PDB file of C-alpha atoms in Angstrom:
ATOM      1  CA  UNK A 140       9.776 149.583-141.307  1.00 36.00           C
ATOM      2  CA  UNK A 141      10.956 146.005-141.294  1.00 36.00           C
ATOM      3  CA  UNK A 142      13.538 145.504-138.591  1.00 38.00           C
ATOM      4  CA  UNK A 143      14.526 143.014-135.930  1.00 39.00           C
ATOM      5  CA  UNK A 144      11.483 141.538-134.252  1.00 39.00           C
ATOM      6  CA  UNK A 145       9.893 143.435-131.473  1.00 41.00           C
ATOM      7  CA  UNK A 146      10.262 140.207-129.568  1.00 41.00           C
ATOM      8  CA  UNK A 147      13.933 140.137-130.436  1.00 41.00           C
ATOM      9  CA  UNK A 148      14.563 143.530-128.895  1.00 38.00           C
ATOM     10  CA  UNK A 149      12.413 143.853-125.772  1.00 38.00           C
ATOM     11  CA  UNK A 150       8.791 143.738-124.745  1.00 40.00           C
ATOM     12  CA  UNK A 151       7.717 146.750-126.776  1.00 41.00           C
ATOM     13  CA  UNK A 152       5.825 149.014-126.518  1.00 43.00           C
ATOM     14  CA  UNK A 153       6.145 148.764-122.729  1.00 47.00           C
ATOM     15  CA  UNK A 154       9.239 149.041-120.579  1.00 50.00           C
ATOM     16  CA  UNK A 155      11.926 151.599-121.494  1.00 46.00           C
ATOM     17  CA  UNK A 156      10.149 153.002-124.540  1.00 48.00           C
ATOM     18  CA  UNK A 157       6.975 153.549-122.536  1.00 52.00           C
ATOM     19  CA  UNK A 158       8.876 155.426-119.850  1.00 47.00           C
ATOM     20  CA  UNK A 159      10.549 157.631-122.437  1.00 43.00           C
ATOM     21  CA  UNK A 160       7.300 158.647-124.094  1.00 46.00           C
ATOM     22  CA  UNK A 161       4.994 158.816-121.071  1.00 53.00           C
ATOM     23  CA  UNK A 162       6.215 162.235-119.816  1.00 52.00           C
ATOM     24  CA  UNK A 163       5.234 163.804-123.151  1.00 54.00           C
ATOM     25  CA  UNK A 164       2.190 162.058-124.662  1.00 56.00           C
ATOM     26  CA  UNK A 165       2.557 164.046-127.876  1.00 55.00           C
ATOM     27  CA  UNK A 166       5.754 162.171-128.610  1.00 50.00           C
ATOM     28  CA  UNK A 167       3.840 158.924-129.120  1.00 51.00           C
ATOM     29  CA  UNK A 168       2.967 159.943-132.676  1.00 57.00           C
ATOM     30  CA  UNK A 169       6.680 159.583-133.436  1.00 55.00           C
ATOM     31  CA  UNK A 170       6.792 156.070-132.000  1.00 55.00           C
ATOM     32  CA  UNK A 171       6.829 153.180-134.499  1.00 60.00           C
ATOM     33  CA  UNK A 172       6.484 149.508-133.657  1.00 66.00           C
ATOM     34  CA  UNK A 173       9.165 147.323-135.238  1.00 78.00           C
ATOM     35  CA  UNK A 174       6.704 145.007-136.891  1.00 87.00           C
ATOM     36  CA  UNK A 175       8.777 142.237-138.491  1.00 92.00           C
ATOM     37  CA  UNK A 176      10.489 139.473-136.546  1.00 93.00           C
ATOM     38  CA  UNK A 177      13.391 137.438-137.915  1.00 91.00           C
ATOM     39  CA  UNK A 178      14.006 135.061-135.005  1.00 92.00           C
ATOM     40  CA  UNK A 179      11.167 132.642-134.380  1.00 94.00           C
ATOM     41  CA  UNK A 180       9.416 129.965-136.357  1.00 92.00           C
ATOM     42  CA  UNK A 181       5.865 131.273-137.008  1.00 94.00           C
ATOM     43  CA  UNK A 182       4.388 128.611-134.719  1.00 93.00           C
ATOM     44  CA  UNK A 183       6.417 130.127-131.864  1.00 95.00           C
ATOM     45  CA  UNK A 184       5.702 133.770-132.654  1.00 96.00           C
ATOM     46  CA  UNK A 185       1.949 133.282-133.191  1.00 95.00           C
ATOM     47  CA  UNK A 186       0.863 133.478-129.545  1.00 97.00           C
ATOM     48  CA  UNK A 187       3.102 136.398-128.458  1.00 96.00           C
ATOM     49  CA  UNK A 188       2.173 138.387-131.551  1.00 95.00           C
ATOM     50  CA  UNK A 189      -1.553 137.877-131.038  1.00 95.00           C
ATOM     51  CA  UNK A 190      -1.534 138.293-127.271  1.00 96.00           C
ATOM     52  CA  UNK A 191       0.994 141.067-126.693  1.00 95.00           C
ATOM     53  CA  UNK A 192       1.033 142.985-129.994  1.00 92.00           C
ATOM     54  CA  UNK A 193      -2.561 142.604-131.231  1.00 92.00           C
ATOM     55  CA  UNK A 194      -1.256 140.612-134.199  1.00 92.00           C
ATOM     56  CA  UNK A 195       0.829 143.542-135.440  1.00 91.00           C
ATOM     57  CA  UNK A 196       4.149 141.675-135.556  1.00 92.00           C
ATOM     58  CA  UNK A 197       4.571 139.689-138.759  1.00 93.00           C
ATOM     59  CA  UNK A 198       7.025 136.946-139.661  1.00 94.00           C
ATOM     60  CA  UNK A 199       9.841 137.535-142.130  1.00 94.00           C
ATOM     61  CA  UNK A 200       9.983 135.222-145.143  1.00 91.00           C
ATOM     62  CA  UNK A 201      13.186 133.672-143.795  1.00 88.00           C
ATOM     63  CA  UNK A 202      11.444 132.272-140.721  1.00 89.00           C
ATOM     64  CA  UNK A 203       8.325 131.220-142.624  1.00 84.00           C
ATOM     65  CA  UNK A 204      10.422 128.737-144.595  1.00 77.00           C
ATOM     66  CA  UNK A 205      12.367 127.435-141.598  1.00 72.00           C
ATOM     67  CA  UNK A 206      12.071 123.708-140.926  1.00 65.00           C
ATOM     68  CA  UNK A 207      12.200 122.197-137.479  1.00 61.00           C
ATOM     69  CA  UNK A 208      14.591 119.522-138.695  1.00 52.00           C
ATOM     70  CA  UNK A 209      15.982 118.603-142.084  1.00 45.00           C
ATOM     71  CA  UNK A 210      15.031 114.935-142.006  1.00 37.00           C
ATOM     72  CA  UNK A 211      11.398 113.770-141.912  1.00 39.00           C
ATOM     73  CA  UNK A 212       9.507 111.695-140.996  1.00 43.00           C
ATOM     74  CA  UNK A 213      10.668 111.421-137.421  1.00 48.00           C
ATOM     75  CA  UNK A 214      10.828 108.112-135.655  1.00 48.00           C
ATOM     76  CA  UNK A 215       7.543 107.301-133.841  1.00 52.00           C
ATOM     77  CA  UNK A 216       8.902 108.048-130.330  1.00 52.00           C
ATOM     78  CA  UNK A 217       9.759 111.572-131.475  1.00 57.00           C
ATOM     79  CA  UNK A 218       6.470 112.428-133.180  1.00 58.00           C
ATOM     80  CA  UNK A 219       5.371 114.580-130.239  1.00 60.00           C
ATOM     81  CA  UNK A 220       8.112 117.131-130.971  1.00 64.00           C
ATOM     82  CA  UNK A 221       7.103 117.722-134.570  1.00 68.00           C
ATOM     83  CA  UNK A 222       5.575 121.086-133.631  1.00 82.00           C
ATOM     84  CA  UNK A 223       7.955 124.034-133.034  1.00 88.00           C
ATOM     85  CA  UNK A 224       5.857 125.093-130.015  1.00 93.00           C
ATOM     86  CA  UNK A 225       4.928 122.626-127.287  1.00 93.00           C
ATOM     87  CA  UNK A 226       3.326 122.795-123.875  1.00 96.00           C
ATOM     88  CA  UNK A 227       4.055 119.827-121.605  1.00 95.00           C
ATOM     89  CA  UNK A 228       1.678 119.428-118.663  1.00 97.00           C
ATOM     90  CA  UNK A 229       3.870 118.411-115.710  1.00 97.00           C
ATOM     91  CA  UNK A 230       0.875 117.537-113.543  1.00 96.00           C
ATOM     92  CA  UNK A 231       2.992 115.674-110.979  1.00 95.00           C
ATOM     93  CA  UNK A 232       5.123 118.722-110.206  1.00 95.00           C
ATOM     94  CA  UNK A 233       4.633 120.809-107.078  1.00 95.00           C
ATOM     95  CA  UNK A 234       6.187 124.149-106.231  1.00 97.00           C
ATOM     96  CA  UNK A 235       8.219 124.459-103.041  1.00 95.00           C
ATOM     97  CA  UNK A 236       9.932 127.349-101.328  1.00 91.00           C
ATOM     98  CA  UNK A 237      13.627 126.898-100.736  1.00 78.00           C
ATOM     99  CA  UNK A 238      16.312 129.338 -99.640  1.00 58.00           C
ATOM    100  CA  UNK A 239      16.104 133.013 -98.801  1.00 36.00           C
ATOM    101  CA  UNK A 240      16.847 135.254-101.750  1.00 38.00           C
ATOM    102  CA  UNK A 241      17.488 138.974-101.993  1.00 36.00           C
ATOM    103  CA  UNK A 242      14.843 138.851-104.698  1.00 35.00           C
ATOM    104  CA  UNK A 243      12.455 136.175-105.825  1.00 37.00           C
ATOM    105  CA  UNK A 244      14.191 135.785-109.167  1.00 39.00           C
ATOM    106  CA  UNK A 245      17.685 135.018-110.307  1.00 44.00           C
ATOM    107  CA  UNK A 246      19.633 138.256-110.492  1.00 42.00           C
ATOM    108  CA  UNK A 247      20.884 139.557-113.823  1.00 39.00           C
ATOM    109  CA  UNK A 248      24.062 138.117-115.221  1.00 38.00           C
ATOM    110  CA  UNK A 249      26.986 140.541-115.732  1.00 34.00           C
ATOM    111  CA  UNK A 250      26.251 143.009-118.502  1.00 33.00           C
ATOM    112  CA  UNK A 251      22.591 142.031-118.854  1.00 32.00           C
ATOM    113  CA  UNK A 252      19.891 144.259-117.376  1.00 36.00           C
ATOM    114  CA  UNK A 253      16.623 142.970-115.929  1.00 41.00           C
ATOM    115  CA  UNK A 254      13.451 143.368-117.934  1.00 41.00           C
ATOM    116  CA  UNK A 255      12.892 147.162-117.970  1.00 43.00           C
ATOM    117  CA  UNK A 256       9.998 148.365-115.880  1.00 41.00           C
ATOM    118  CA  UNK A 257       9.702 145.182-113.814  1.00 39.00           C
ATOM    119  CA  UNK A 258      10.571 145.402-110.137  1.00 38.00           C
ATOM    120  CA  UNK A 259      12.449 142.579-108.480  1.00 39.00           C
ATOM    121  CA  UNK A 260      10.293 140.341-106.342  1.00 42.00           C
ATOM    122  CA  UNK A 261       6.767 139.124-106.918  1.00 43.00           C
ATOM    123  CA  UNK A 262       3.458 140.901-106.542  1.00 41.00           C
ATOM    124  CA  UNK A 263       2.468 138.300-103.976  1.00 43.00           C
ATOM    125  CA  UNK A 264       5.206 139.667-101.717  1.00 40.00           C
ATOM    126  CA  UNK A 265       7.236 136.465-101.797  1.00 44.00           C
ATOM    127  CA  UNK A 266      10.813 136.810-100.578  1.00 46.00           C
ATOM    128  CA  UNK A 267      11.651 133.126-100.840  1.00 72.00           C
ATOM    129  CA  UNK A 268      12.504 131.620-104.184  1.00 90.00           C
ATOM    130  CA  UNK A 269      10.523 128.728-105.627  1.00 95.00           C
ATOM    131  CA  UNK A 270      11.467 125.445-107.252  1.00 96.00           C
ATOM    132  CA  UNK A 271       9.676 122.547-108.904  1.00 97.00           C
ATOM    133  CA  UNK A 272      11.701 119.330-108.773  1.00 96.00           C
ATOM    134  CA  UNK A 273       9.717 117.484-111.444  1.00 96.00           C
ATOM    135  CA  UNK A 274      10.074 120.342-113.915  1.00 98.00           C
ATOM    136  CA  UNK A 275      13.776 120.757-113.136  1.00 97.00           C
ATOM    137  CA  UNK A 276      14.460 117.085-113.826  1.00 96.00           C
ATOM    138  CA  UNK A 277      12.469 117.060-117.056  1.00 95.00           C
ATOM    139  CA  UNK A 278      13.855 120.385-118.299  1.00 95.00           C
ATOM    140  CA  UNK A 279      17.449 119.248-117.889  1.00 93.00           C
ATOM    141  CA  UNK A 280      16.828 115.923-119.621  1.00 90.00           C
ATOM    142  CA  UNK A 281      14.891 117.453-122.519  1.00 89.00           C
ATOM    143  CA  UNK A 282      17.382 120.220-123.206  1.00 87.00           C
ATOM    144  CA  UNK A 283      20.236 117.717-123.174  1.00 81.00           C
ATOM    145  CA  UNK A 284      18.662 115.336-125.654  1.00 79.00           C
ATOM    146  CA  UNK A 285      16.495 117.468-127.989  1.00 78.00           C
ATOM    147  CA  UNK A 286      19.292 118.758-130.259  1.00 66.00           C
ATOM    148  CA  UNK A 287      20.479 115.192-130.850  1.00 64.00           C
ATOM    149  CA  UNK A 288      16.911 113.982-131.391  1.00 65.00           C
ATOM    150  CA  UNK A 289      16.148 116.650-133.968  1.00 64.00           C
ATOM    151  CA  UNK A 290      19.445 116.719-135.853  1.00 59.00           C
ATOM    152  CA  UNK A 291      19.560 114.500-138.971  1.00 57.00           C
ATOM    153  CA  UNK A 292      20.720 111.016-137.950  1.00 57.00           C
ATOM    154  CA  UNK A 293      21.487 112.420-134.504  1.00 54.00           C
ATOM    155  CA  UNK A 294      24.592 114.069-135.968  1.00 59.00           C
ATOM    156  CA  UNK A 295      24.675 117.328-134.026  1.00 55.00           C
ATOM    157  CA  UNK A 296      28.209 118.261-135.080  1.00 60.00           C
ATOM    158  CA  UNK A 297      27.337 117.972-138.774  1.00 63.00           C
ATOM    159  CA  UNK A 298      24.119 119.947-138.302  1.00 56.00           C
ATOM    160  CA  UNK A 299      26.084 122.712-136.624  1.00 56.00           C
ATOM    161  CA  UNK A 300      28.647 122.816-139.424  1.00 60.00           C
ATOM    162  CA  UNK A 301      26.145 123.079-142.277  1.00 59.00           C
ATOM    163  CA  UNK A 302      23.769 125.347-140.358  1.00 55.00           C
ATOM    164  CA  UNK A 303      20.691 123.140-140.636  1.00 53.00           C
ATOM    165  CA  UNK A 304      20.155 122.956-136.894  1.00 52.00           C
ATOM    166  CA  UNK A 305      21.634 123.807-133.514  1.00 51.00           C
ATOM    167  CA  UNK A 306      23.703 126.792-134.530  1.00 50.00           C
ATOM    168  CA  UNK A 307      23.522 127.717-130.841  1.00 58.00           C
ATOM    169  CA  UNK A 308      23.423 125.488-127.749  1.00 65.00           C
ATOM    170  CA  UNK A 309      20.030 124.847-126.220  1.00 84.00           C
ATOM    171  CA  UNK A 310      18.888 126.919-123.266  1.00 94.00           C
ATOM    172  CA  UNK A 311      16.734 126.380-120.209  1.00 97.00           C
ATOM    173  CA  UNK A 312      15.066 129.404-118.671  1.00 98.00           C
ATOM    174  CA  UNK A 313      13.046 129.695-115.475  1.00 98.00           C
ATOM    175  CA  UNK A 314      11.334 132.466-113.570  1.00 96.00           C
ATOM    176  CA  UNK A 315      12.901 131.654-110.188  1.00 96.00           C
ATOM    177  CA  UNK A 316      16.484 131.590-108.907  1.00 94.00           C
ATOM    178  CA  UNK A 317      16.020 128.354-106.986  1.00 95.00           C
ATOM    179  CA  UNK A 318      14.746 126.612-110.109  1.00 97.00           C
ATOM    180  CA  UNK A 319      17.813 127.772-112.036  1.00 97.00           C
ATOM    181  CA  UNK A 320      20.014 126.228-109.340  1.00 95.00           C
ATOM    182  CA  UNK A 321      17.986 122.997-109.289  1.00 95.00           C
ATOM    183  CA  UNK A 322      18.360 122.535-113.043  1.00 96.00           C
ATOM    184  CA  UNK A 323      22.099 123.204-112.917  1.00 94.00           C
ATOM    185  CA  UNK A 324      22.459 120.588-110.197  1.00 93.00           C
ATOM    186  CA  UNK A 325      20.808 118.053-112.503  1.00 93.00           C
ATOM    187  CA  UNK A 326      23.807 118.346-114.833  1.00 89.00           C
ATOM    188  CA  UNK A 327      26.278 118.042-111.973  1.00 87.00           C
ATOM    189  CA  UNK A 328      24.638 114.874-110.616  1.00 88.00           C
ATOM    190  CA  UNK A 329      25.899 111.759-112.418  1.00 83.00           C
ATOM    191  CA  UNK A 330      22.808 109.820-111.301  1.00 84.00           C
ATOM    192  CA  UNK A 331      20.272 112.345-112.638  1.00 87.00           C
ATOM    193  CA  UNK A 332      17.958 111.649-115.552  1.00 87.00           C
ATOM    194  CA  UNK A 333      19.793 114.204-117.709  1.00 83.00           C
ATOM    195  CA  UNK A 334      23.155 112.544-117.087  1.00 80.00           C
ATOM    196  CA  UNK A 335      21.739 109.098-117.838  1.00 81.00           C
ATOM    197  CA  UNK A 336      20.133 110.324-121.067  1.00 76.00           C
ATOM    198  CA  UNK A 337      23.394 111.845-122.286  1.00 71.00           C
ATOM    199  CA  UNK A 338      25.365 108.766-121.250  1.00 71.00           C
ATOM    200  CA  UNK A 339      22.999 106.410-123.088  1.00 69.00           C
ATOM    201  CA  UNK A 340      23.108 108.561-126.194  1.00 57.00           C
ATOM    202  CA  UNK A 341      26.879 108.482-126.179  1.00 52.00           C
ATOM    203  CA  UNK A 342      26.929 104.721-126.391  1.00 43.00           C
ATOM    204  CA  UNK A 343      26.311 103.676-122.803  1.00 43.00           C
ATOM    205  CA  UNK A 344      28.827 102.513-120.291  1.00 42.00           C
ATOM    206  CA  UNK A 345      28.540 105.744-118.349  1.00 41.00           C
ATOM    207  CA  UNK A 346      31.156 107.478-120.493  1.00 39.00           C
ATOM    208  CA  UNK A 347      30.445 110.781-122.213  1.00 39.00           C
ATOM    209  CA  UNK A 348      32.293 111.702-125.359  1.00 38.00           C
ATOM    210  CA  UNK A 349      33.933 115.077-125.792  1.00 37.00           C
ATOM    211  CA  UNK A 350      31.745 117.967-126.840  1.00 35.00           C
ATOM    212  CA  UNK A 351      31.631 118.310-130.609  1.00 33.00           C
ATOM    213  CA  UNK A 352      31.572 114.604-131.450  1.00 31.00           C
ATOM    214  CA  UNK A 353      28.743 113.117-133.453  1.00 32.00           C
ATOM    215  CA  UNK A 354      26.149 112.551-130.747  1.00 39.00           C
ATOM    216  CA  UNK A 355      27.097 115.258-128.275  1.00 53.00           C
ATOM    217  CA  UNK A 356      25.646 118.764-128.186  1.00 57.00           C
ATOM    218  CA  UNK A 357      27.081 121.536-126.012  1.00 68.00           C
ATOM    219  CA  UNK A 358      25.686 121.587-122.494  1.00 79.00           C
ATOM    220  CA  UNK A 359      22.559 123.771-122.427  1.00 87.00           C
ATOM    221  CA  UNK A 360      22.817 127.088-120.655  1.00 93.00           C
ATOM    222  CA  UNK A 361      20.533 127.587-117.652  1.00 96.00           C
ATOM    223  CA  UNK A 362      19.318 131.134-117.015  1.00 97.00           C
ATOM    224  CA  UNK A 363      16.673 133.213-115.337  1.00 97.00           C
ATOM    225  CA  UNK A 364      14.150 134.736-117.716  1.00 97.00           C
ATOM    226  CA  UNK A 365      15.399 138.228-116.921  1.00 95.00           C
ATOM    227  CA  UNK A 366      19.058 137.392-117.518  1.00 96.00           C
ATOM    228  CA  UNK A 367      18.232 135.788-120.875  1.00 96.00           C
ATOM    229  CA  UNK A 368      16.497 138.893-122.183  1.00 95.00           C
ATOM    230  CA  UNK A 369      18.011 139.855-125.539  1.00 92.00           C
ATOM    231  CA  UNK A 370      19.460 136.356-126.037  1.00 94.00           C
ATOM    232  CA  UNK A 371      18.206 133.471-128.147  1.00 93.00           C
ATOM    233  CA  UNK A 372      18.768 129.766-128.794  1.00 90.00           C
ATOM    234  CA  UNK A 373      17.554 127.247-131.349  1.00 85.00           C
ATOM    235  CA  UNK A 374      15.966 125.135-128.612  1.00 88.00           C
ATOM    236  CA  UNK A 375      14.534 126.723-125.460  1.00 94.00           C
ATOM    237  CA  UNK A 376      12.911 124.863-122.579  1.00 96.00           C
ATOM    238  CA  UNK A 377      10.917 127.141-120.268  1.00 98.00           C
ATOM    239  CA  UNK A 378      10.019 126.027-116.739  1.00 98.00           C
ATOM    240  CA  UNK A 379       6.981 127.866-115.371  1.00 98.00           C
ATOM    241  CA  UNK A 380       7.566 126.407-111.845  1.00 98.00           C
ATOM    242  CA  UNK A 381       4.222 127.413-110.318  1.00 98.00           C
ATOM    243  CA  UNK A 382       2.069 124.431-109.322  1.00 97.00           C
ATOM    244  CA  UNK A 383      -0.558 124.846-106.617  1.00 97.00           C
ATOM    245  CA  UNK A 384      -4.260 124.364-106.006  1.00 95.00           C
ATOM    246  CA  UNK A 385      -4.952 128.092-105.697  1.00 95.00           C
ATOM    247  CA  UNK A 386      -3.994 128.984-109.240  1.00 97.00           C
ATOM    248  CA  UNK A 387      -1.472 131.497-107.881  1.00 96.00           C
ATOM    249  CA  UNK A 388       1.157 132.407-110.464  1.00 96.00           C
ATOM    250  CA  UNK A 389       2.875 135.411-108.848  1.00 93.00           C
ATOM    251  CA  UNK A 390       5.082 137.457-111.153  1.00 89.00           C
ATOM    252  CA  UNK A 391       5.149 134.573-113.644  1.00 95.00           C
ATOM    253  CA  UNK A 392       1.924 136.096-114.926  1.00 94.00           C
ATOM    254  CA  UNK A 393       3.537 139.476-115.639  1.00 95.00           C
ATOM    255  CA  UNK A 394       2.877 140.107-119.334  1.00 96.00           C
ATOM    256  CA  UNK A 395       6.264 141.653-120.090  1.00 95.00           C
ATOM    257  CA  UNK A 396       8.230 138.890-118.402  1.00 96.00           C
ATOM    258  CA  UNK A 397       6.095 136.180-120.053  1.00 98.00           C
ATOM    259  CA  UNK A 398       6.577 137.855-123.423  1.00 97.00           C
ATOM    260  CA  UNK A 399      10.349 137.738-122.999  1.00 97.00           C
ATOM    261  CA  UNK A 400      10.223 134.082-121.938  1.00 98.00           C
ATOM    262  CA  UNK A 401       8.153 132.959-124.919  1.00 98.00           C
ATOM    263  CA  UNK A 402      10.215 134.767-127.555  1.00 97.00           C
ATOM    264  CA  UNK A 403      13.740 133.404-126.982  1.00 96.00           C
ATOM    265  CA  UNK A 404      13.531 130.270-129.175  1.00 94.00           C
ATOM    266  CA  UNK A 405      14.361 130.162-132.867  1.00 90.00           C
ATOM    267  CA  UNK A 406      13.276 126.637-133.822  1.00 86.00           C
ATOM    268  CA  UNK A 407      11.715 124.878-130.837  1.00 88.00           C
ATOM    269  CA  UNK A 408      10.060 126.223-127.686  1.00 94.00           C
ATOM    270  CA  UNK A 409       8.985 123.726-125.022  1.00 95.00           C
ATOM    271  CA  UNK A 410       7.014 125.103-122.076  1.00 98.00           C
ATOM    272  CA  UNK A 411       6.879 122.929-118.962  1.00 98.00           C
ATOM    273  CA  UNK A 412       4.080 123.824-116.593  1.00 98.00           C
ATOM    274  CA  UNK A 413       1.203 122.666-114.462  1.00 98.00           C
ATOM    275  CA  UNK A 414      -1.739 123.186-116.810  1.00 98.00           C
ATOM    276  CA  UNK A 415      -4.302 123.227-114.002  1.00 97.00           C
ATOM    277  CA  UNK A 416      -2.522 125.935-112.013  1.00 98.00           C
ATOM    278  CA  UNK A 417      -1.776 128.110-115.024  1.00 98.00           C
ATOM    279  CA  UNK A 418      -5.329 127.792-116.340  1.00 97.00           C
ATOM    280  CA  UNK A 419      -6.757 128.809-112.972  1.00 97.00           C
ATOM    281  CA  UNK A 420      -4.484 131.833-112.851  1.00 97.00           C
ATOM    282  CA  UNK A 421      -6.289 133.159-115.920  1.00 96.00           C
ATOM    283  CA  UNK A 422      -4.975 136.075-117.958  1.00 97.00           C
ATOM    284  CA  UNK A 423      -2.092 135.470-120.336  1.00 98.00           C
ATOM    285  CA  UNK A 424      -1.072 132.165-118.734  1.00 98.00           C
ATOM    286  CA  UNK A 425      -4.584 130.792-118.975  1.00 97.00           C
ATOM    287  CA  UNK A 426      -4.726 131.880-122.608  1.00 97.00           C
ATOM    288  CA  UNK A 427      -1.393 130.164-123.262  1.00 98.00           C
ATOM    289  CA  UNK A 428      -2.694 126.843-121.953  1.00 97.00           C
ATOM    290  CA  UNK A 429      -5.873 127.182-124.004  1.00 97.00           C
ATOM    291  CA  UNK A 430      -3.840 127.955-127.115  1.00 95.00           C
ATOM    292  CA  UNK A 431      -1.712 124.854-126.524  1.00 94.00           C
ATOM    293  CA  UNK A 432      -4.833 122.718-126.134  1.00 94.00           C
ATOM    294  CA  UNK A 433      -6.325 124.186-129.295  1.00 92.00           C
ATOM    295  CA  UNK A 434      -3.251 123.251-131.295  1.00 84.00           C
TER     296      UNK A 434
END
């Protein structure tokens, strides 16, 4: 039966549903995959559907007709964001351990449970959280400016009123608690790239207009992947964080967590990652990089 996307609910058929049916295998014949998704542009849903659901999740007509932005063609500097799904190779970024955490990921926000079936902490036994300064800087700047870049004539407030774009603020999600903190600090630092981008877009002079004026979008939310489960945003920037010579990806490579991360965006999903590291890690992350290259 057509219902909310599997991606819009949780990483089915694993997690809670798997635990409920595993004690009694005969019950699986009563289990039905919710096979229609109403959230994502088809270019965003294509990889998760093929990789995690064997192509069984189809796109509703409403999302098939969704446009990335109302006004085309885009100005030449913005041509690279024409696609609803993008992978940006942050080759200069390097992961670093910083701060002792109770777990290696940002804990759940109030009222939001972690991804079912996934234990806190990474399979590599890491107890220290990770950050990637280059990705944090770029993620904050992109999420701050993309809604304005994509909205017709840069008029975010108008696009929100008529529903053509940015019905929800943008979001940044990351797999590690330290990266979440690093990105948030980018918005608190008046000298950061994100602050300069917003200031320039508001007319320069270092002054930012009030939220809701023509060129200003609400400040993007910054969340861990687990805490953003069940949520969505028009624009999502995902920071993969891992960047090393070994190709070690830790729990970033967990299929259920990656599925959640890649299925939060409605109109534009931008993945920031070190292509070399993720390719070497193989599995789903390697396939993601190859898919991005193919496109």
